[in-house]
Short mmCIF file of C-alpha atoms in Angstrom, two decimals:
data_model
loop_
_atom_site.label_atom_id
_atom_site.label_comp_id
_atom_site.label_asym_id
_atom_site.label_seq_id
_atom_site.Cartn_x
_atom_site.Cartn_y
_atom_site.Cartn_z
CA UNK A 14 -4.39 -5.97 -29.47
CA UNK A 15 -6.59 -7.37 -32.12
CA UNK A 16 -9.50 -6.00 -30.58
CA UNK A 17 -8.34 -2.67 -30.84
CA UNK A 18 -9.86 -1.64 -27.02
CA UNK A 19 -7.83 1.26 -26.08
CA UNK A 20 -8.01 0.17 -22.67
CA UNK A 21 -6.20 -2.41 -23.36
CA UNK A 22 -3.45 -0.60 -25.17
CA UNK A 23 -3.15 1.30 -21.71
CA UNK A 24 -3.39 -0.83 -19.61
CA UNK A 25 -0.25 -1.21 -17.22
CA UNK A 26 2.32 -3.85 -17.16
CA UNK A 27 3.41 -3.03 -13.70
CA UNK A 28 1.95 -1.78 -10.27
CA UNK A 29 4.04 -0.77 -6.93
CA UNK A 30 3.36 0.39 -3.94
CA UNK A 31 5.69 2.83 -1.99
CA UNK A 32 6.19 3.26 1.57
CA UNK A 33 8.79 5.45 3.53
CA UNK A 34 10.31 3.18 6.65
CA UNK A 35 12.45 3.90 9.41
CA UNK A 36 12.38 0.47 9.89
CA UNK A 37 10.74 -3.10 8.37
CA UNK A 38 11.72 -6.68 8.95
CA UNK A 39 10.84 -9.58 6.36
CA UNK A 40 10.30 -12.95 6.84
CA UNK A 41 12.20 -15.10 4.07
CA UNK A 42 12.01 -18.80 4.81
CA UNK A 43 9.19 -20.35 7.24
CA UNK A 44 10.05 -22.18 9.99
CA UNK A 45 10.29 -26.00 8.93
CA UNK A 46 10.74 -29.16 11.27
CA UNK A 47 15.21 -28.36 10.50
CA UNK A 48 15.17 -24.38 10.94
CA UNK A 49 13.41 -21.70 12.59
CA UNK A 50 12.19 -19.08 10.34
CA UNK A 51 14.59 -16.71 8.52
CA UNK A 52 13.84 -13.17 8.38
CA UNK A 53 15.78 -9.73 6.43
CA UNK A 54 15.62 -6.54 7.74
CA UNK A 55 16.06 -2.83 6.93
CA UNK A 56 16.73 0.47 8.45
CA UNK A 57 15.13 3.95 7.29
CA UNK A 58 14.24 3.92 3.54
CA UNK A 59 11.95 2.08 1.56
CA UNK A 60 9.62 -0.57 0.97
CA UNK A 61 8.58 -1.05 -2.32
CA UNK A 62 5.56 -3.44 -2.90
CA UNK A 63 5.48 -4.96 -6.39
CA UNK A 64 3.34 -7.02 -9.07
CA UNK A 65 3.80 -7.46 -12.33
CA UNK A 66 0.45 -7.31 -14.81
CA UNK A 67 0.15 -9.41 -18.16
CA UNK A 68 2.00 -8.33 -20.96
CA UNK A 69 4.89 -7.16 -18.45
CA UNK A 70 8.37 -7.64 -20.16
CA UNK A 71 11.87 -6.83 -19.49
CA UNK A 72 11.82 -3.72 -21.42
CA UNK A 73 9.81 -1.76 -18.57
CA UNK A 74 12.26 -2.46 -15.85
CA UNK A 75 14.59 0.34 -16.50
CA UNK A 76 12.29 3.15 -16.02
CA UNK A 77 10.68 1.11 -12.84
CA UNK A 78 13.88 1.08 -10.95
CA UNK A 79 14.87 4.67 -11.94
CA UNK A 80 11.51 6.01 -11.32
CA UNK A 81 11.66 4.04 -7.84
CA UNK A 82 15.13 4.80 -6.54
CA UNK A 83 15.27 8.52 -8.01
CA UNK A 84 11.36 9.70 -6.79
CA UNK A 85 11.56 12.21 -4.11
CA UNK A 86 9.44 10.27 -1.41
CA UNK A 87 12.16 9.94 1.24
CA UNK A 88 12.53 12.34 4.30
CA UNK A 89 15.63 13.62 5.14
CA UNK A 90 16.79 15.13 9.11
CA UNK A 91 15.30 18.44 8.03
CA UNK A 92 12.10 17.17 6.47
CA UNK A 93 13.25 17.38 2.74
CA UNK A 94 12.08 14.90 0.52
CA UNK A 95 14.46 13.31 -0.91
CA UNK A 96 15.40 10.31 -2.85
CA UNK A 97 16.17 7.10 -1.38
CA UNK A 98 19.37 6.84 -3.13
CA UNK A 99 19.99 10.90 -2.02
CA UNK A 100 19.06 10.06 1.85
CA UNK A 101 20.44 7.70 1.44
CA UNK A 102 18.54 4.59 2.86
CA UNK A 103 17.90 1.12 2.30
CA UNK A 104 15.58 -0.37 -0.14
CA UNK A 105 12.92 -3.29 0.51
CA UNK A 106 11.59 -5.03 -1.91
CA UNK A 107 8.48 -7.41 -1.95
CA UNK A 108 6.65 -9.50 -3.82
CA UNK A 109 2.64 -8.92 -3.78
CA UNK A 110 0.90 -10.52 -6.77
CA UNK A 111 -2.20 -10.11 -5.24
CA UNK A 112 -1.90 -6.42 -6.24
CA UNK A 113 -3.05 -7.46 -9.76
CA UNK A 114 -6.53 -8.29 -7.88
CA UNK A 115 -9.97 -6.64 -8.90
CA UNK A 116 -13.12 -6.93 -7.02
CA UNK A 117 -16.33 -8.97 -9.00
CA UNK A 118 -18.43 -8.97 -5.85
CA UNK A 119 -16.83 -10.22 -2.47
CA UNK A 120 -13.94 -12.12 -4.18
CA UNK A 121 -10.71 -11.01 -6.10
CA UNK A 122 -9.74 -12.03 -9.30
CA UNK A 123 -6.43 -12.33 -10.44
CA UNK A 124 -6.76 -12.44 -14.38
CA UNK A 125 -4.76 -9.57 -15.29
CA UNK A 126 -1.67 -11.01 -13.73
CA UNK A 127 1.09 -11.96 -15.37
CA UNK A 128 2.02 -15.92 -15.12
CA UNK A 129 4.05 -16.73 -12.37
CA UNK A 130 7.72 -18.04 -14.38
CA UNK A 131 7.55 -14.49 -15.92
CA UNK A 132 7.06 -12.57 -12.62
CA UNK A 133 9.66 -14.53 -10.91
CA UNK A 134 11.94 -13.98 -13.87
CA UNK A 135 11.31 -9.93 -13.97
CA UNK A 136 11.18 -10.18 -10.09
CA UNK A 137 14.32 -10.78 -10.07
CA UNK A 138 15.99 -8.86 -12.68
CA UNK A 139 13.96 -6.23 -10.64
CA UNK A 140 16.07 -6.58 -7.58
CA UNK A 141 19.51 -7.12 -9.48
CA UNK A 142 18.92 -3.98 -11.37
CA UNK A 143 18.10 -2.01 -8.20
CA UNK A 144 21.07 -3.43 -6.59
CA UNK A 145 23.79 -2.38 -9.35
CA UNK A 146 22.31 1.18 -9.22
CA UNK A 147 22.97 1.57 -5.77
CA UNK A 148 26.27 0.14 -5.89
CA UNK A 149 27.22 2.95 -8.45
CA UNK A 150 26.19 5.45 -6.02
CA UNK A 151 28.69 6.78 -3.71
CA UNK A 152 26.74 7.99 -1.28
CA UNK A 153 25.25 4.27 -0.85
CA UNK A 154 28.46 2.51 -0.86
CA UNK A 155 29.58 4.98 1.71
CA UNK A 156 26.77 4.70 4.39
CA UNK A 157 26.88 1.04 3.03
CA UNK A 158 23.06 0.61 2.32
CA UNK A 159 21.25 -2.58 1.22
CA UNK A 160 18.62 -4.06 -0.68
CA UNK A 161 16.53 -6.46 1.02
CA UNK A 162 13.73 -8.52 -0.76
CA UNK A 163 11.26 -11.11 0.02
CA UNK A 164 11.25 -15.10 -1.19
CA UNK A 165 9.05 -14.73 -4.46
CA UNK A 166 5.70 -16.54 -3.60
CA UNK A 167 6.00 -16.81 -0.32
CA UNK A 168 3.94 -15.39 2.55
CA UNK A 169 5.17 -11.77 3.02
CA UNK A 170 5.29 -12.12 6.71
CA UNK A 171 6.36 -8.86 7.94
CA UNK A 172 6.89 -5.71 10.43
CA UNK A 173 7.33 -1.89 9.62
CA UNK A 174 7.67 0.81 11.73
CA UNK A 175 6.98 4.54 10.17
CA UNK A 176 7.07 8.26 10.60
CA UNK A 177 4.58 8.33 8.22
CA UNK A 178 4.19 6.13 5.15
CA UNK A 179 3.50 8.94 2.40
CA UNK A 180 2.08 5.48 0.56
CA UNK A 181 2.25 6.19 -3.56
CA UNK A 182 0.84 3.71 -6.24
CA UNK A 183 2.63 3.79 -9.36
CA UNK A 184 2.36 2.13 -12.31
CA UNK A 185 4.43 1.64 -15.44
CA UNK B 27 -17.45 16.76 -18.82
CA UNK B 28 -17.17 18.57 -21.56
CA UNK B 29 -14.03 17.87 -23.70
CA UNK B 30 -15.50 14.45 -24.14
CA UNK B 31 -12.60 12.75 -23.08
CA UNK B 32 -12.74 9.06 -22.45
CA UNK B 33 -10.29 9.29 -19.47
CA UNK B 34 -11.70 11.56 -17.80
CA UNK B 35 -15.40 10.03 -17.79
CA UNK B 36 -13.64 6.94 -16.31
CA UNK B 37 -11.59 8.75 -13.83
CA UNK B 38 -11.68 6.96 -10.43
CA UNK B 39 -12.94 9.22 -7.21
CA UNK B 40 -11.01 7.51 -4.74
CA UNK B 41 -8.42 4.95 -4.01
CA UNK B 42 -7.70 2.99 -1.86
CA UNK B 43 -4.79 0.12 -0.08
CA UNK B 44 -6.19 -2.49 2.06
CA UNK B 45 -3.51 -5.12 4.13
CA UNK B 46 -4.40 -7.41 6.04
CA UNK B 47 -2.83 -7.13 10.05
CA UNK B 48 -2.11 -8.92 12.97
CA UNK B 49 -2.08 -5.33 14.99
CA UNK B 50 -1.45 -2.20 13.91
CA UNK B 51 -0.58 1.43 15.90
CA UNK B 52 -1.34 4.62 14.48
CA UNK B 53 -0.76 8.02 16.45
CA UNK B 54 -3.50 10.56 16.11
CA UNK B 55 -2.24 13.46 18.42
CA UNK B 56 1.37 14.16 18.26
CA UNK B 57 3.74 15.31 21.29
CA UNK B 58 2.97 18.57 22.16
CA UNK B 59 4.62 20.98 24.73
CA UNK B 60 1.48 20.11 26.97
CA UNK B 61 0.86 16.01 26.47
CA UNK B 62 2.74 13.21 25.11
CA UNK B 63 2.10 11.88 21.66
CA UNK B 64 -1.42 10.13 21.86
CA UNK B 65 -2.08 7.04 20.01
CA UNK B 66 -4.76 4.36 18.91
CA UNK B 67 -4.44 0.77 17.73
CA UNK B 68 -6.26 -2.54 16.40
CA UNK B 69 -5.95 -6.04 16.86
CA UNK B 70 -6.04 -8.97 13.95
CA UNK B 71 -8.31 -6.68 11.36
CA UNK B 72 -8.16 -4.61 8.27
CA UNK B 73 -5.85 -1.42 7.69
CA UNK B 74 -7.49 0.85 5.17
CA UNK B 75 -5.20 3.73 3.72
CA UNK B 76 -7.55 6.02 1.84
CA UNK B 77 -7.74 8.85 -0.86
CA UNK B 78 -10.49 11.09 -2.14
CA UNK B 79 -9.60 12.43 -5.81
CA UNK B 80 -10.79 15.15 -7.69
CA UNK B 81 -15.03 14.88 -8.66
CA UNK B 82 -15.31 12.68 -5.68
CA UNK B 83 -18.78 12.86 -3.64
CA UNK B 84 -20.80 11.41 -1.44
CA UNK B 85 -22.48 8.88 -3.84
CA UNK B 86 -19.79 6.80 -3.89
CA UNK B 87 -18.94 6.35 -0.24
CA UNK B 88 -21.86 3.73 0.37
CA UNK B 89 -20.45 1.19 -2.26
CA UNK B 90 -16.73 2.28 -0.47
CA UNK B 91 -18.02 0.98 2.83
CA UNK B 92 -19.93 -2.62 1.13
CA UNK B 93 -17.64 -3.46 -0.88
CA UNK B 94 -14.04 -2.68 1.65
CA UNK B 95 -15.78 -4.31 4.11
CA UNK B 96 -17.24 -7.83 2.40
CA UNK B 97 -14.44 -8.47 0.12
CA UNK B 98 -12.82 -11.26 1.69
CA UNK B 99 -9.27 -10.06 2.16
CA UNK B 100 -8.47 -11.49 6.02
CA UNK B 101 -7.45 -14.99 6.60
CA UNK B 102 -9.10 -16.89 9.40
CA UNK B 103 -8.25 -19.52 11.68
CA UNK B 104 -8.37 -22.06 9.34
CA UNK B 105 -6.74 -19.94 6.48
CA UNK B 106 -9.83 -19.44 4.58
CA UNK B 107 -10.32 -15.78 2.87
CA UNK B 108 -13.39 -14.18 4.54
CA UNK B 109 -14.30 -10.54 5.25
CA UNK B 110 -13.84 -8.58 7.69
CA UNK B 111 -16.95 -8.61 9.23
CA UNK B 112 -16.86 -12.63 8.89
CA UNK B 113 -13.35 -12.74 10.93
CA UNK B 114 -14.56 -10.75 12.17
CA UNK B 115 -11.95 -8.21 13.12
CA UNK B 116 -10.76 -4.81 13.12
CA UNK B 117 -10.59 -2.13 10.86
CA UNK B 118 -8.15 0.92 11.37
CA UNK B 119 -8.58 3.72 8.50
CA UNK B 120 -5.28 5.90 7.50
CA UNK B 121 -5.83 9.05 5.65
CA UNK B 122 -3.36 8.89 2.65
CA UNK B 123 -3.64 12.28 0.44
CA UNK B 124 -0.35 11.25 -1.39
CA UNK B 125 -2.05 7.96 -2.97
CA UNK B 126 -3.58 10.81 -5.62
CA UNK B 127 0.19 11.72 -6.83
CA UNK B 128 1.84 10.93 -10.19
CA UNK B 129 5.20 11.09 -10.63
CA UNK B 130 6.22 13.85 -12.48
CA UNK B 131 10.59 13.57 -13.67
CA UNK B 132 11.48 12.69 -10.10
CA UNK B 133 8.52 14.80 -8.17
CA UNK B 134 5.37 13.83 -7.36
CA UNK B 135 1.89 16.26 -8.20
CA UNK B 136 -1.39 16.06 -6.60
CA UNK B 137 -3.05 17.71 -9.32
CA UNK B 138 -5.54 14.60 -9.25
CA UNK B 139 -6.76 15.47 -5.23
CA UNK B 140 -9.84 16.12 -4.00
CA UNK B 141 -9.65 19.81 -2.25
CA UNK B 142 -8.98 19.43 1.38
CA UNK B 143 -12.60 20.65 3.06
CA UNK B 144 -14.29 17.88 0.73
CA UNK B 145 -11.87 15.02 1.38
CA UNK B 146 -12.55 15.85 5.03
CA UNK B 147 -15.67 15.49 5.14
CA UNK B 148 -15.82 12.35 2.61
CA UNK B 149 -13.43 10.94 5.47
CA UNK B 150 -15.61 11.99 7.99
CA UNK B 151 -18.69 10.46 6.58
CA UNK B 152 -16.54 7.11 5.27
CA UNK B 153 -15.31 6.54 8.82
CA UNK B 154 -19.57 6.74 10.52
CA UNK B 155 -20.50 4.69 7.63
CA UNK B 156 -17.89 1.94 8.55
CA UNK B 157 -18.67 2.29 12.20
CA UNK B 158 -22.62 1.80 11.85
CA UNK B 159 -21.87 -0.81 9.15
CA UNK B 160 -19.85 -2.82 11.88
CA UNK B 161 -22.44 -1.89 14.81
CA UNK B 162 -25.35 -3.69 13.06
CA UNK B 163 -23.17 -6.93 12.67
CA UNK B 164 -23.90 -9.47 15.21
CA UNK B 165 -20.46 -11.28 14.85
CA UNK B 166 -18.72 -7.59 15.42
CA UNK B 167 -20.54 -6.68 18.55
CA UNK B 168 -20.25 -9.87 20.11
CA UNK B 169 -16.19 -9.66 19.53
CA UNK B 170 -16.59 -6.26 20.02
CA UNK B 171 -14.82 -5.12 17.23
CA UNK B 172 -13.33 -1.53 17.00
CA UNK B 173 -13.08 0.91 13.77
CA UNK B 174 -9.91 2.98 14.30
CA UNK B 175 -8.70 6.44 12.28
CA UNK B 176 -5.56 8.26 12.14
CA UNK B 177 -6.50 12.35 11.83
CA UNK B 178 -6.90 13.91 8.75
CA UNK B 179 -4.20 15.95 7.25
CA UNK B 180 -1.53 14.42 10.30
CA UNK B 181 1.40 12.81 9.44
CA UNK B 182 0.58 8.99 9.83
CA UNK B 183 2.77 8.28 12.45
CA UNK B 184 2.30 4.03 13.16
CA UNK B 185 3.98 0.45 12.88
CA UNK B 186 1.98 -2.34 11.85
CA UNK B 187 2.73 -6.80 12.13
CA UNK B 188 0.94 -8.68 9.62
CA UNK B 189 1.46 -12.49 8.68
CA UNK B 190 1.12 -11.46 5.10
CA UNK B 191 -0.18 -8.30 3.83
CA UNK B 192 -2.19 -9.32 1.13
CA UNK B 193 -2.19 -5.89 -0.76
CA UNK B 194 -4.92 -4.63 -2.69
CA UNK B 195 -5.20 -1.18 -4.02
CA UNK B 196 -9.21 -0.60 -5.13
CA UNK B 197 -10.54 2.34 -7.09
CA UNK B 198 -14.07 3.94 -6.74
#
């Protein structure tokens, strides 16, 4: 940056949040006057909550979705943490932009978020990305888990139910 | 401190998630030989995962408690953001030690963590604070608001609903 703040050299292009599940269910289209509402679900894994931060580009999405799906956050039946792609279990993926938020007095302010045609775009490649590595993994093909992910920009209306979330914030 | 190190000046003492609920169920005492698994739960409120890192001390905890408590992060009735003392609703506060890990290859270090005796009592003192915060509110008492906690060091045990999370990870 011209301003040559080293905080802003730093500064991340990418936050998540990650929760273990043994179970979470997603809304994915509201109800409208045609349809009721349209939900995903998942079965024991993980929920990954994600927002991307100004500056974000395509070149940090590799070492997001191996950093994700490889991290050791994931129980196993004898209380072995695991990754999800080792347990393995079934990834959920949504959207949270408000995660770019800071507090300036009671109020959030989104400045450091990225605009919303780029998040969608990255959001997406996100998802494929995770996707394609667990369809290379045998063990995932076998017990034939999914990726599930939330309608970018929608309300995240949603359940979970937990054995304990062992929540982690990363960012890349 | 004394290497001079920018990083380390600016080094946050705590972090925290807040999400927004529609109800939320935590367990505080698991199953034992003796009694079944004993739980506690909130309404429409505030779920609060928190983690003390390393230098972290009781001078922080009062802006904690003012500023988790009057952001407005909880949607009312008419969809406006307010706080959640305004809603006003309840607040249920989740000990999360693992929000101080990095990931490390594919493991995760709490090198960052506060030691266990001081994060306990930080807790301790975070959850009174919230409670006598929420007893002086007029709004609170007449809805008779509740502030909930899971047990400190316990595995977090709990499902929650929520019509849209609304994520927000703060740092103190």
């Amino acid at each position: 940056m011209a301003s040559g703040k080293s905080e802003e050299i730093s500064a991340p292009k990418s936050r998540v949040i990650l929760q273990q599940c043994l179970s979470a269910k997603l809304m994915v289209e509201p109800k409208s006057d045609a349809s009721e509402a349209k939900y995903t679900q998942i079965g024991r894994g993980l929920v990954v909550y994600i927002c991307f931060l100004k500056d974000a580009s395509e070149d940090i999405l590799d070492k997001m979705v191996k950093s994700i799906l490889s991290a050791c956050l994931s129980e196993d039946d004898n209380g072995k943490l695991v990754s999800v792609l080792d347990l393995p279990g079934d990834v959920l993926i949504i959207p949270q932009a408000t995660m770019g938020g800071n507090l300036k007095g009671k109020k959030m302010q989104y400045h450091r978020n990225v605009n919303k045609e780029t998040g969608l775009n990255l959001y997406t490649k996100f998802i494929q990305m995770c996707e394609d590595v667990m369809m290379k993994s045998d063990k995932c093909k076998e017990r034939q888990t999914v990726v599930r992910y939330g309608t970018y920009g929608n309300r995240q209306v949603f359940s979970m139910d937990t054995n304990g979330p062992y929540s982690h914030v990363l960012e890349f």
